[in-house]
PDB file of C-alpha atoms in Angstrom:
ATOM      1  CA  UNK V  19     -17.033  -6.062  -8.823  1.00 80.00           C
ATOM      2  CA  UNK V  20     -17.535  -7.664  -5.405  1.00 87.00           C
ATOM      3  CA  UNK V  21     -14.654 -10.034  -6.130  1.00 89.00           C
ATOM      4  CA  UNK V  22     -12.372  -7.099  -6.974  1.00 87.00           C
ATOM      5  CA  UNK V  23     -13.448  -5.236  -3.818  1.00 90.00           C
ATOM      6  CA  UNK V  24     -12.523  -8.296  -1.748  1.00 93.00           C
ATOM      7  CA  UNK V  25      -9.152  -8.403  -3.514  1.00 94.00           C
ATOM      8  CA  UNK V  26      -8.459  -4.727  -2.717  1.00 93.00           C
ATOM      9  CA  UNK V  27      -9.431  -5.362   0.920  1.00 94.00           C
ATOM     10  CA  UNK V  28      -6.927  -8.229   0.974  1.00 96.00           C
ATOM     11  CA  UNK V  29      -4.213  -5.925  -0.406  1.00 96.00           C
ATOM     12  CA  UNK V  30      -5.010  -3.317   2.262  1.00 95.00           C
ATOM     13  CA  UNK V  31      -4.864  -5.935   5.039  1.00 96.00           C
ATOM     14  CA  UNK V  32      -1.574  -7.438   3.836  1.00 97.00           C
ATOM     15  CA  UNK V  33       0.091  -4.024   3.490  1.00 97.00           C
ATOM     16  CA  UNK V  34      -1.233  -2.782   6.821  1.00 96.00           C
ATOM     17  CA  UNK V  35       0.210  -5.866   8.543  1.00 97.00           C
ATOM     18  CA  UNK V  36       3.701  -4.920   7.287  1.00 97.00           C
ATOM     19  CA  UNK V  37       3.394  -1.185   8.057  1.00 97.00           C
ATOM     20  CA  UNK V  38       5.893   0.240  10.550  1.00 96.00           C
ATOM     21  CA  UNK V  39       5.364   3.737  11.929  1.00 96.00           C
ATOM     22  CA  UNK V  40       8.696   5.539  11.452  1.00 95.00           C
ATOM     23  CA  UNK V  41      10.164   6.437  14.886  1.00 95.00           C
ATOM     24  CA  UNK V  42      10.922  10.016  13.855  1.00 95.00           C
ATOM     25  CA  UNK V  43       7.345  10.439  12.629  1.00 94.00           C
ATOM     26  CA  UNK V  44       6.110   9.180  16.002  1.00 93.00           C
ATOM     27  CA  UNK V  45       8.276  11.727  17.838  1.00 95.00           C
ATOM     28  CA  UNK V  46       7.025  14.518  15.569  1.00 94.00           C
ATOM     29  CA  UNK V  47       3.403  13.361  15.896  1.00 94.00           C
ATOM     30  CA  UNK V  48       3.082  13.052  12.116  1.00 93.00           C
ATOM     31  CA  UNK V  49      -0.148  11.509  10.909  1.00 94.00           C
ATOM     32  CA  UNK V  50      -1.673  11.086   7.512  1.00 94.00           C
ATOM     33  CA  UNK V  51      -2.789   8.841   4.703  1.00 95.00           C
ATOM     34  CA  UNK V  52      -0.361   7.814   2.006  1.00 96.00           C
ATOM     35  CA  UNK V  53      -1.842   6.572  -1.249  1.00 96.00           C
ATOM     36  CA  UNK V  54       0.227   3.839  -2.883  1.00 97.00           C
ATOM     37  CA  UNK V  55      -0.193   2.800  -6.516  1.00 97.00           C
ATOM     38  CA  UNK V  56       0.533  -0.854  -7.100  1.00 96.00           C
ATOM     39  CA  UNK V  57       0.969  -2.646 -10.377  1.00 97.00           C
ATOM     40  CA  UNK V  58       0.400  -6.365  -9.857  1.00 97.00           C
ATOM     41  CA  UNK V  59       0.846  -9.221 -12.332  1.00 97.00           C
ATOM     42  CA  UNK V  60      -1.883 -11.839 -12.775  1.00 95.00           C
ATOM     43  CA  UNK V  61       0.114 -14.257 -10.586  1.00 96.00           C
ATOM     44  CA  UNK V  62       0.309 -11.706  -7.723  1.00 97.00           C
ATOM     45  CA  UNK V  63       3.871 -10.544  -8.332  1.00 98.00           C
ATOM     46  CA  UNK V  64       4.492  -6.886  -7.501  1.00 98.00           C
ATOM     47  CA  UNK V  65       5.615  -5.141 -10.699  1.00 98.00           C
ATOM     48  CA  UNK V  66       5.806  -1.557  -9.441  1.00 98.00           C
ATOM     49  CA  UNK V  67       4.860   0.633  -6.498  1.00 97.00           C
ATOM     50  CA  UNK V  68       4.779   4.431  -6.384  1.00 96.00           C
ATOM     51  CA  UNK V  69       2.966   7.128  -4.443  1.00 96.00           C
ATOM     52  CA  UNK V  70       1.394  10.375  -5.637  1.00 93.00           C
ATOM     53  CA  UNK V  71       1.369  11.593  -2.016  1.00 87.00           C
ATOM     54  CA  UNK V  72       3.795  14.479  -1.446  1.00 87.00           C
ATOM     55  CA  UNK V  73       4.394  14.690   2.329  1.00 80.00           C
ATOM     56  CA  UNK V  74       5.598  13.592   4.842  1.00 84.00           C
ATOM     57  CA  UNK V  75       8.443  11.751   3.163  1.00 91.00           C
ATOM     58  CA  UNK V  76       9.106   9.338   6.043  1.00 94.00           C
ATOM     59  CA  UNK V  77       5.538   8.043   5.868  1.00 96.00           C
ATOM     60  CA  UNK V  78       5.752   7.633   2.102  1.00 96.00           C
ATOM     61  CA  UNK V  79       8.981   5.635   2.346  1.00 96.00           C
ATOM     62  CA  UNK V  80       7.508   3.498   5.140  1.00 97.00           C
ATOM     63  CA  UNK V  81       4.425   2.823   3.004  1.00 97.00           C
ATOM     64  CA  UNK V  82       6.443   1.798  -0.056  1.00 97.00           C
ATOM     65  CA  UNK V  83       8.525  -0.511   2.144  1.00 97.00           C
ATOM     66  CA  UNK V  84       5.365  -2.066   3.640  1.00 98.00           C
ATOM     67  CA  UNK V  85       4.122  -2.868   0.126  1.00 98.00           C
ATOM     68  CA  UNK V  86       7.435  -4.469  -0.842  1.00 98.00           C
ATOM     69  CA  UNK V  87       7.438  -6.571   2.351  1.00 98.00           C
ATOM     70  CA  UNK V  88       3.816  -7.649   1.835  1.00 98.00           C
ATOM     71  CA  UNK V  89       4.482  -8.893  -1.714  1.00 97.00           C
ATOM     72  CA  UNK V  90       3.874 -11.229  -3.398  1.00 97.00           C
ATOM     73  CA  UNK V  91       0.118 -10.820  -3.330  1.00 97.00           C
ATOM     74  CA  UNK V  92      -2.589 -13.370  -4.158  1.00 97.00           C
ATOM     75  CA  UNK V  93      -3.211 -13.969  -7.868  1.00 96.00           C
ATOM     76  CA  UNK V  94      -5.667 -11.562  -9.465  1.00 94.00           C
ATOM     77  CA  UNK V  95      -9.289 -12.758  -9.431  1.00 90.00           C
ATOM     78  CA  UNK V  96     -10.070 -15.143 -12.294  1.00 85.00           C
ATOM     79  CA  UNK V  97     -12.778 -12.768 -13.538  1.00 84.00           C
ATOM     80  CA  UNK V  98     -10.062 -10.177 -14.208  1.00 84.00           C
ATOM     81  CA  UNK V  99      -8.772 -11.359 -17.550  1.00 85.00           C
ATOM     82  CA  UNK V 100      -5.698  -9.159 -17.945  1.00 89.00           C
ATOM     83  CA  UNK V 101      -1.978  -9.803 -17.476  1.00 92.00           C
ATOM     84  CA  UNK V 102      -1.672  -7.078 -14.833  1.00 94.00           C
ATOM     85  CA  UNK V 103      -3.723  -4.596 -12.839  1.00 94.00           C
ATOM     86  CA  UNK V 104      -3.167  -1.284 -11.078  1.00 95.00           C
ATOM     87  CA  UNK V 105      -4.642  -0.415  -7.708  1.00 94.00           C
ATOM     88  CA  UNK V 106      -4.553   2.570  -5.376  1.00 94.00           C
ATOM     89  CA  UNK V 107      -4.514   1.615  -1.724  1.00 94.00           C
ATOM     90  CA  UNK V 108      -4.477   3.983   1.274  1.00 95.00           C
ATOM     91  CA  UNK V 109      -1.945   3.429   4.049  1.00 95.00           C
ATOM     92  CA  UNK V 110      -3.169   5.224   7.164  1.00 95.00           C
ATOM     93  CA  UNK V 111      -0.910   6.529   9.935  1.00 95.00           C
ATOM     94  CA  UNK V 112      -2.844   7.631  12.999  1.00 94.00           C
ATOM     95  CA  UNK V 113      -1.503   8.131  16.510  1.00 90.00           C
ATOM     96  CA  UNK V 114      -3.594   6.704  19.311  1.00 82.00           C
TER      97      UNK V 114
END
């Protein structure tokens, strides 16, 4: 479990590094957390990304784009003996 938690933290860090706050969202002072669902192959290849979050659309699109830019991800931990895995990762947008 600790190994999987470290892996999820790595996903969060990689996605956050590619996140771009949409300019229109900045002007409108939009904040929020977008949940992204990732399906990742054992070798780290991104198979699919979606979001169950409904609003605001600009933040959702920015989050999906951040995931695509961050991919490929590290291979799944060796202890995870499946061909693919699904994760939910939060992408946080907060104005300072």
